[in-house]
Amino acid sequence: MRRASRMGNWGEGWFVVAFAGVAAAIAAGTVPDVIKGWLGEDRLLLTGLCVIAASMFATVNLWQQRTKGVGIVVTLPTSDGMRPWSTQWTRAAVDHARREHDSCFAVQPERSPLTDRRGLLLFTHELVSARLAELSEADPATPVSLYINAKLSDAFDLGAMFKFDVRRELRGVGAGPEAARAADPVLPQRSERLHEDFFPAIRVSGRLKEPLSKAEAERAAALATVVEDPAEFEAAPDGRAVAIVVHLSDNPVMVGQALRAASRGCGDSSGDWQRCRAALVVDGRQSNLPESAADFELVVRHVYSAWRAWSAARPRYAELTPRLFVAAPASVAFALGWLLGHVVRVVAAPYETEPG
């Protein structure tokens, strides 16, 4: 497997600091004489100017030294090898991470006949977790952006692996609420707008579990419709699973395909084959999500809230296995895995409807 690589902008920062130091030295020797020539020997005034200048210098210095954190770029291969867009995506993500952060850490494992899917995900999680632990020891408040390029089922299961990865939060105890919020990873999403590449889509934190306010619920309903008992779904009376169908991308046939697979039976990402006795649909219809963090986080909370309400109202299904059928941005799939991956199994597309 290919391990990880690190990149940073320290060379450019060193040059800026050196240049600023030389300029400050020159100014320190000439500016006081110039001021005296204009204002005379007024010591009180000169002292005030010195205090102001020192404060400004300290502020600029602190601003220059502020941390912009690290960008972690994860690219997971598919079972049939890397697709052409994957390489392009990775290059774009690394370039964006280097521009927006102090350093970039790229994880791009290679699939081999000796490496199964689970092993690939575990290897990736181990590398990223080690980097997060390293950051925690250095500064718990270091901002982290996690770029995910993977099949939706892989992104979901990888997100589930991070659910109980609490080392950053434990290191951050005592650093204050602002530092704790800064330590929550942000998931950038590839933009489809002209002249833009990525935008911060979702902050992975406990806020994703918060109930929706009335205004948020109205906005969420405009983004995606919740169908609690879809008419086109043919329930399997002997089914041992329930289907959660999340359609948040422009794929108009996805809902129908997912409901048919759930009814007839299909395998999930672990290979377990089951039929579904009931189904819940969260359908964004035929439009992509607006490219804003507020809407991306809102729709994730919308899915989580809808599932919690649906399952609470149907305790007779409590013993059945929830299965997720998802068509959405990778950042949404990862966040849903972080929220639901400990109890929900994901079904990879195309759906395998034959047992075994």
Coordinates of N, CA and C in Angstrom, one line a residue, residues 15-158:
F15 N 10.0 33.2 4.1 CA 10.5 34.4 3.4 C 9.7 35.6 3.8
V16 N 8.4 35.5 4.0 CA 7.7 36.7 4.4 C 8.1 37.2 5.8
V17 N 8.4 36.3 6.7 CA 8.8 36.7 8.1 C 10.2 37.3 8.0
A18 N 11.1 36.8 7.2 CA 12.5 37.4 7.0 C 12.4 38.8 6.4
F19 N 11.6 38.9 5.4 CA 11.4 40.2 4.8 C 10.9 41.2 5.7
A20 N 9.8 40.8 6.5 CA 9.2 41.7 7.5 C 10.3 42.1 8.5
G21 N 11.1 41.2 9.0 CA 12.1 41.5 10.0 C 13.1 42.5 9.5
V22 N 13.6 42.4 8.2 CA 14.5 43.4 7.7 C 13.8 44.8 7.6
A23 N 12.6 44.8 7.1 CA 11.9 46.0 7.0 C 11.7 46.7 8.3
A24 N 11.4 45.9 9.3 CA 11.2 46.4 10.7 C 12.5 47.0 11.2
A25 N 13.6 46.3 11.0 CA 14.9 46.8 11.5 C 15.2 48.2 10.8
I26 N 15.0 48.3 9.5 CA 15.2 49.6 8.9 C 14.3 50.7 9.4
A27 N 13.0 50.3 9.6 CA 12.1 51.3 10.1 C 12.5 51.7 11.5
A28 N 12.9 50.8 12.3 CA 13.2 51.1 13.7 C 14.4 52.2 13.8
G29 N 15.2 52.1 12.8 CA 16.4 53.1 12.8 C 16.1 54.4 12.2
T30 N 15.1 54.5 11.3 CA 14.9 55.8 10.6 C 13.6 56.5 11.0
V31 N 12.5 55.7 11.4 CA 11.3 56.4 11.7 C 11.4 57.3 12.9
P32 N 12.0 56.9 14.0 CA 12.1 57.9 15.1 C 12.7 59.2 14.8
D33 N 13.8 59.2 14.0 CA 14.4 60.5 13.6 C 13.4 61.3 12.7
V34 N 12.7 60.7 11.8 CA 11.7 61.4 11.0 C 10.7 62.0 11.9
I35 N 10.2 61.3 12.9 CA 9.1 61.8 13.7 C 9.6 63.0 14.5
K36 N 10.9 62.9 15.1 CA 11.4 64.0 15.8 C 11.6 65.2 15.0
G37 N 11.9 65.0 13.7 CA 12.1 66.2 12.8 C 10.8 66.9 12.6
W38 N 9.7 66.2 12.6 CA 8.4 66.8 12.4 C 7.8 67.3 13.7
L39 N 7.9 66.5 14.8 CA 7.1 66.8 16.0 C 8.0 67.3 17.1
G40 N 9.3 67.3 17.0 CA 10.2 67.8 18.1 C 10.4 66.8 19.1
E41 N 10.8 67.2 20.4 CA 11.2 66.3 21.4 C 10.1 66.1 22.4
D42 N 8.8 66.0 22.0 CA 7.7 65.8 22.9 C 7.7 64.3 23.3
R43 N 8.2 64.1 24.5 CA 8.4 62.7 25.0 C 7.1 61.9 25.1
L44 N 6.1 62.6 25.7 CA 4.8 61.9 25.9 C 4.2 61.4 24.6
L45 N 4.3 62.3 23.5 CA 3.7 62.0 22.2 C 4.5 60.8 21.6
L46 N 5.9 60.9 21.7 CA 6.7 59.9 21.2 C 6.5 58.5 21.9
T47 N 6.3 58.6 23.2 CA 6.0 57.3 23.9 C 4.7 56.7 23.5
G48 N 3.7 57.6 23.3 CA 2.4 57.1 22.8 C 2.5 56.4 21.4
L49 N 3.3 57.1 20.5 CA 3.5 56.5 19.2 C 4.2 55.2 19.3
C50 N 5.2 55.1 20.2 CA 5.9 53.8 20.3 C 5.0 52.7 20.8
V51 N 4.1 53.0 21.8 CA 3.2 52.0 22.3 C 2.2 51.6 21.1
I52 N 1.7 52.5 20.4 CA 0.8 52.2 19.3 C 1.5 51.3 18.2
A53 N 2.8 51.7 17.9 CA 3.5 50.9 16.9 C 3.8 49.5 17.4
A54 N 4.2 49.4 18.7 CA 4.5 48.1 19.2 C 3.2 47.2 19.2
S55 N 2.1 47.8 19.5 CA 0.8 47.0 19.5 C 0.5 46.5 18.1
M56 N 0.6 47.4 17.2 CA 0.3 47.1 15.8 C 1.3 46.0 15.3
F57 N 2.6 46.1 15.7 CA 3.5 45.0 15.3 C 3.2 43.7 15.9
A58 N 2.8 43.7 17.2 CA 2.4 42.5 17.9 C 1.2 41.8 17.2
T59 N 0.2 42.7 16.9 CA -1.0 42.2 16.3 C -0.8 41.6 14.9
V60 N 0.0 42.2 14.1 CA 0.4 41.7 12.8 C 1.2 40.4 12.9
N61 N 2.1 40.4 13.9 CA 2.9 39.1 14.1 C 2.0 38.0 14.5
L62 N 1.1 38.2 15.4 CA 0.2 37.1 15.9 C -0.7 36.7 14.7
W63 N -1.2 37.7 13.9 CA -2.0 37.3 12.7 C -1.3 36.4 11.8
Q64 N 0.0 36.8 11.5 CA 0.8 36.0 10.6 C 1.1 34.6 11.1
Q65 N 1.1 34.5 12.5 CA 1.5 33.2 13.1 C 0.2 32.3 13.4
R66 N -1.0 32.8 13.1 CA -2.2 32.1 13.3 C -2.1 30.8 12.5
T67 N -2.7 29.7 13.1 CA -2.7 28.5 12.4 C -3.9 28.3 11.5
K68 N -3.6 27.9 10.3 CA -4.7 27.6 9.4 C -4.9 26.1 9.3
G69 N -4.3 25.3 10.2 CA -4.6 23.9 10.3 C -4.0 23.1 9.2
V70 N -4.5 21.9 9.1 CA -4.0 20.9 8.2 C -5.2 20.4 7.3
G71 N -4.9 20.1 6.1 CA -5.9 19.5 5.2 C -5.5 18.0 5.0
I72 N -6.4 17.1 5.3 CA -6.1 15.7 5.1 C -6.9 15.2 3.9
V73 N -6.3 14.8 2.9 CA -6.9 14.4 1.6 C -6.9 12.8 1.6
V74 N -8.1 12.2 1.5 CA -8.2 10.8 1.5 C -8.9 10.4 0.1
T75 N -8.1 9.5 -0.6 CA -8.7 9.0 -1.9 C -8.6 7.5 -1.8
L76 N -9.8 6.9 -1.9 CA -9.9 5.4 -1.8 C -10.2 4.8 -3.1
P77 N -9.5 3.8 -3.6 CA -9.7 3.2 -4.9 C -11.0 2.4 -4.8
T78 N -11.6 2.2 -6.0 CA -12.8 1.4 -6.1 C -12.3 -0.1 -6.5
S79 N -13.2 -1.0 -6.4 CA -12.8 -2.4 -6.6 C -12.3 -2.6 -8.0
D80 N -12.7 -1.8 -9.0 CA -12.3 -2.0 -10.4 C -11.2 -1.0 -10.7
G81 N -10.5 -0.5 -9.7 CA -9.3 0.4 -10.0 C -9.7 1.8 -9.9
M82 N -8.7 2.7 -10.0 CA -8.9 4.1 -9.9 C -9.6 4.7 -11.2
R83 N -10.6 5.5 -11.1 CA -11.2 6.1 -12.2 C -10.4 7.4 -12.6
P84 N -10.5 7.8 -13.8 CA -9.8 9.0 -14.3 C -10.0 10.2 -13.4
W85 N -11.3 10.4 -13.0 CA -11.6 11.6 -12.3 C -11.1 11.6 -10.9
S86 N -10.7 10.4 -10.4 CA -10.2 10.3 -9.0 C -8.8 11.0 -8.9
T87 N -8.0 10.8 -9.9 CA -6.7 11.4 -10.0 C -6.8 12.9 -10.1
Q88 N -7.7 13.4 -10.9 CA -7.9 14.8 -11.0 C -8.4 15.4 -9.7
W89 N -9.4 14.7 -9.1 CA -9.9 15.2 -7.9 C -8.9 15.3 -6.8
T90 N -8.0 14.3 -6.7 CA -7.0 14.3 -5.7 C -6.0 15.4 -5.9
R91 N -5.6 15.7 -7.1 CA -4.7 16.8 -7.4 C -5.4 18.1 -7.0
A92 N -6.7 18.3 -7.3 CA -7.4 19.5 -7.0 C -7.5 19.7 -5.5
A93 N -7.8 18.6 -4.8 CA -7.9 18.6 -3.3 C -6.6 19.0 -2.7
V94 N -5.5 18.4 -3.1 CA -4.2 18.7 -2.5 C -3.9 20.1 -2.8
D95 N -4.1 20.6 -4.0 CA -3.8 22.0 -4.3 C -4.7 22.9 -3.4
H96 N -5.9 22.6 -3.2 CA -6.8 23.5 -2.4 C -6.3 23.4 -0.9
A97 N -6.0 22.2 -0.4 CA -5.5 22.1 1.0 C -4.2 22.9 1.2
R98 N -3.3 22.9 0.2 CA -2.1 23.6 0.4 C -2.3 25.1 0.4
R99 N -3.3 25.6 -0.3 CA -3.6 27.0 -0.4 C -4.3 27.4 0.9
E100 N -5.2 26.6 1.4 CA -6.1 27.0 2.5 C -5.5 26.6 3.9
H101 N -4.5 25.8 4.0 CA -4.0 25.3 5.3 C -2.4 25.4 5.3
D102 N -1.9 25.3 6.5 CA -0.5 25.3 6.7 C 0.2 24.1 6.1
S103 N -0.5 23.0 6.1 CA 0.1 21.8 5.6 C -1.0 20.9 5.1
C104 N -0.5 19.9 4.3 CA -1.4 18.9 3.6 C -0.9 17.5 3.9
F105 N -1.8 16.6 4.2 CA -1.5 15.2 4.5 C -2.3 14.4 3.6
A106 N -1.7 13.7 2.6 CA -2.5 12.9 1.6 C -2.4 11.4 1.9
V107 N -3.6 10.8 1.9 CA -3.7 9.3 2.1 C -4.3 8.7 0.9
Q108 N -3.5 7.9 0.2 CA -4.0 7.3 -1.0 C -3.6 5.9 -1.1
P109 N -4.2 5.0 -0.4 CA -3.8 3.6 -0.4 C -4.1 2.9 -1.7
E110 N -3.4 1.9 -2.0 CA -3.6 1.2 -3.3 C -4.2 -0.2 -3.0
R111 N -5.2 -0.5 -3.8 CA -5.9 -1.8 -3.6 C -5.0 -2.9 -4.3
S112 N -4.9 -4.0 -3.6 CA -4.2 -5.2 -4.1 C -5.0 -6.4 -3.9
P113 N -4.7 -7.5 -4.6 CA -5.4 -8.8 -4.3 C -5.4 -9.2 -2.9
L114 N -4.4 -8.8 -2.1 CA -4.2 -9.2 -0.7 C -4.9 -8.3 0.2
T115 N -5.5 -7.3 -0.3 CA -6.2 -6.3 0.6 C -7.7 -6.3 0.3
D116 N -8.5 -6.7 1.3 CA -9.9 -6.6 1.1 C -10.4 -5.2 1.5
R117 N -11.7 -4.9 1.2 CA -12.3 -3.6 1.4 C -12.1 -3.2 2.9
R118 N -12.4 -4.1 3.8 CA -12.4 -3.8 5.2 C -11.0 -3.4 5.6
G119 N -10.0 -4.2 5.1 CA -8.6 -3.9 5.5 C -8.2 -2.5 4.9
L120 N -8.7 -2.1 3.8 CA -8.3 -0.8 3.2 C -8.9 0.3 4.0
L121 N -10.1 0.1 4.5 CA -10.7 1.2 5.3 C -10.0 1.3 6.7
L122 N -9.7 0.1 7.3 CA -9.0 0.1 8.6 C -7.6 0.8 8.4
F123 N -6.9 0.5 7.4 CA -5.6 1.1 7.1 C -5.7 2.6 7.0
T124 N -6.7 3.1 6.3 CA -6.9 4.5 6.1 C -7.3 5.2 7.4
H125 N -8.2 4.5 8.1 CA -8.6 5.1 9.4 C -7.4 5.2 10.4
E126 N -6.6 4.2 10.4 CA -5.4 4.2 11.3 C -4.5 5.3 10.9
L127 N -4.2 5.6 9.7 CA -3.3 6.7 9.3 C -3.9 8.0 9.7
V128 N -5.2 8.2 9.3 CA -5.8 9.5 9.6 C -5.9 9.7 11.2
S129 N -6.2 8.7 11.9 CA -6.3 8.8 13.3 C -5.0 9.1 14.0
A130 N -3.9 8.5 13.4 CA -2.6 8.8 14.0 C -2.2 10.3 13.7
R131 N -2.6 10.8 12.6 CA -2.3 12.2 12.3 C -3.2 13.1 13.2
L132 N -4.4 12.8 13.4 CA -5.2 13.6 14.3 C -4.7 13.6 15.8
A133 N -4.2 12.4 16.2 CA -3.6 12.3 17.5 C -2.4 13.2 17.6
E134 N -1.6 13.2 16.6 CA -0.4 14.0 16.6 C -0.7 15.5 16.7
L135 N -1.8 15.9 15.9 CA -2.2 17.3 16.0 C -2.7 17.6 17.4
S136 N -3.4 16.7 18.0 CA -4.0 16.9 19.4 C -2.9 17.2 20.4
E137 N -1.8 16.4 20.3 CA -0.7 16.6 21.2 C 0.0 18.0 21.0
A138 N 0.1 18.4 19.7 CA 0.7 19.7 19.4 C -0.2 20.9 19.8
D139 N -1.5 20.8 19.4 CA -2.4 21.9 19.6 C -3.8 21.4 19.4
P140 N -4.6 21.2 20.5 CA -5.9 20.6 20.3 C -6.9 21.5 19.5
A141 N -6.6 22.7 19.3 CA -7.4 23.6 18.6 C -7.1 23.7 17.1
T142 N -6.1 22.9 16.6 CA -5.7 23.0 15.2 C -6.9 22.7 14.3
P143 N -7.2 23.6 13.4 CA -8.3 23.3 12.5 C -7.9 22.1 11.5
V144 N -8.9 21.3 11.2 CA -8.7 20.1 10.3 C -9.8 20.1 9.3
S145 N -9.3 19.9 8.0 CA -10.3 19.7 6.9 C -10.0 18.3 6.4
L146 N -11.1 17.5 6.3 CA -10.9 16.2 5.8 C -11.6 16.0 4.4
Y147 N -10.8 15.9 3.4 CA -11.3 15.8 2.0 C -11.5 14.3 1.7
I148 N -12.7 13.9 1.3 CA -13.0 12.5 1.1 C -13.4 12.3 -0.3
N149 N -12.6 11.4 -1.0 CA -12.9 10.9 -2.4 C -13.1 9.4 -2.3
A150 N -14.3 8.9 -2.4 CA -14.5 7.5 -2.2 C -15.9 7.1 -2.7
K151 N -16.2 5.9 -3.0 CA -17.5 5.4 -3.2 C -18.3 5.8 -1.9
L152 N -19.6 6.0 -2.1 CA -20.5 6.5 -1.0 C -20.5 5.4 0.1
S153 N -20.5 4.2 -0.3 CA -20.6 3.1 0.8 C -19.3 3.1 1.6
D154 N -18.1 3.4 0.9 CA -16.8 3.5 1.6 C -16.8 4.7 2.5
A155 N -17.3 5.8 2.0 CA -17.3 7.1 2.7 C -18.1 6.9 4.0
F156 N -19.3 6.2 3.9 CA -20.2 6.0 5.0 C -19.5 5.1 6.1
D157 N -18.9 4.0 5.6 CA -18.2 3.1 6.6 C -17.0 3.8 7.2
L158 N -16.3 4.6 6.5 CA -15.1 5.3 7.0 C -15.6 6.3 8.1

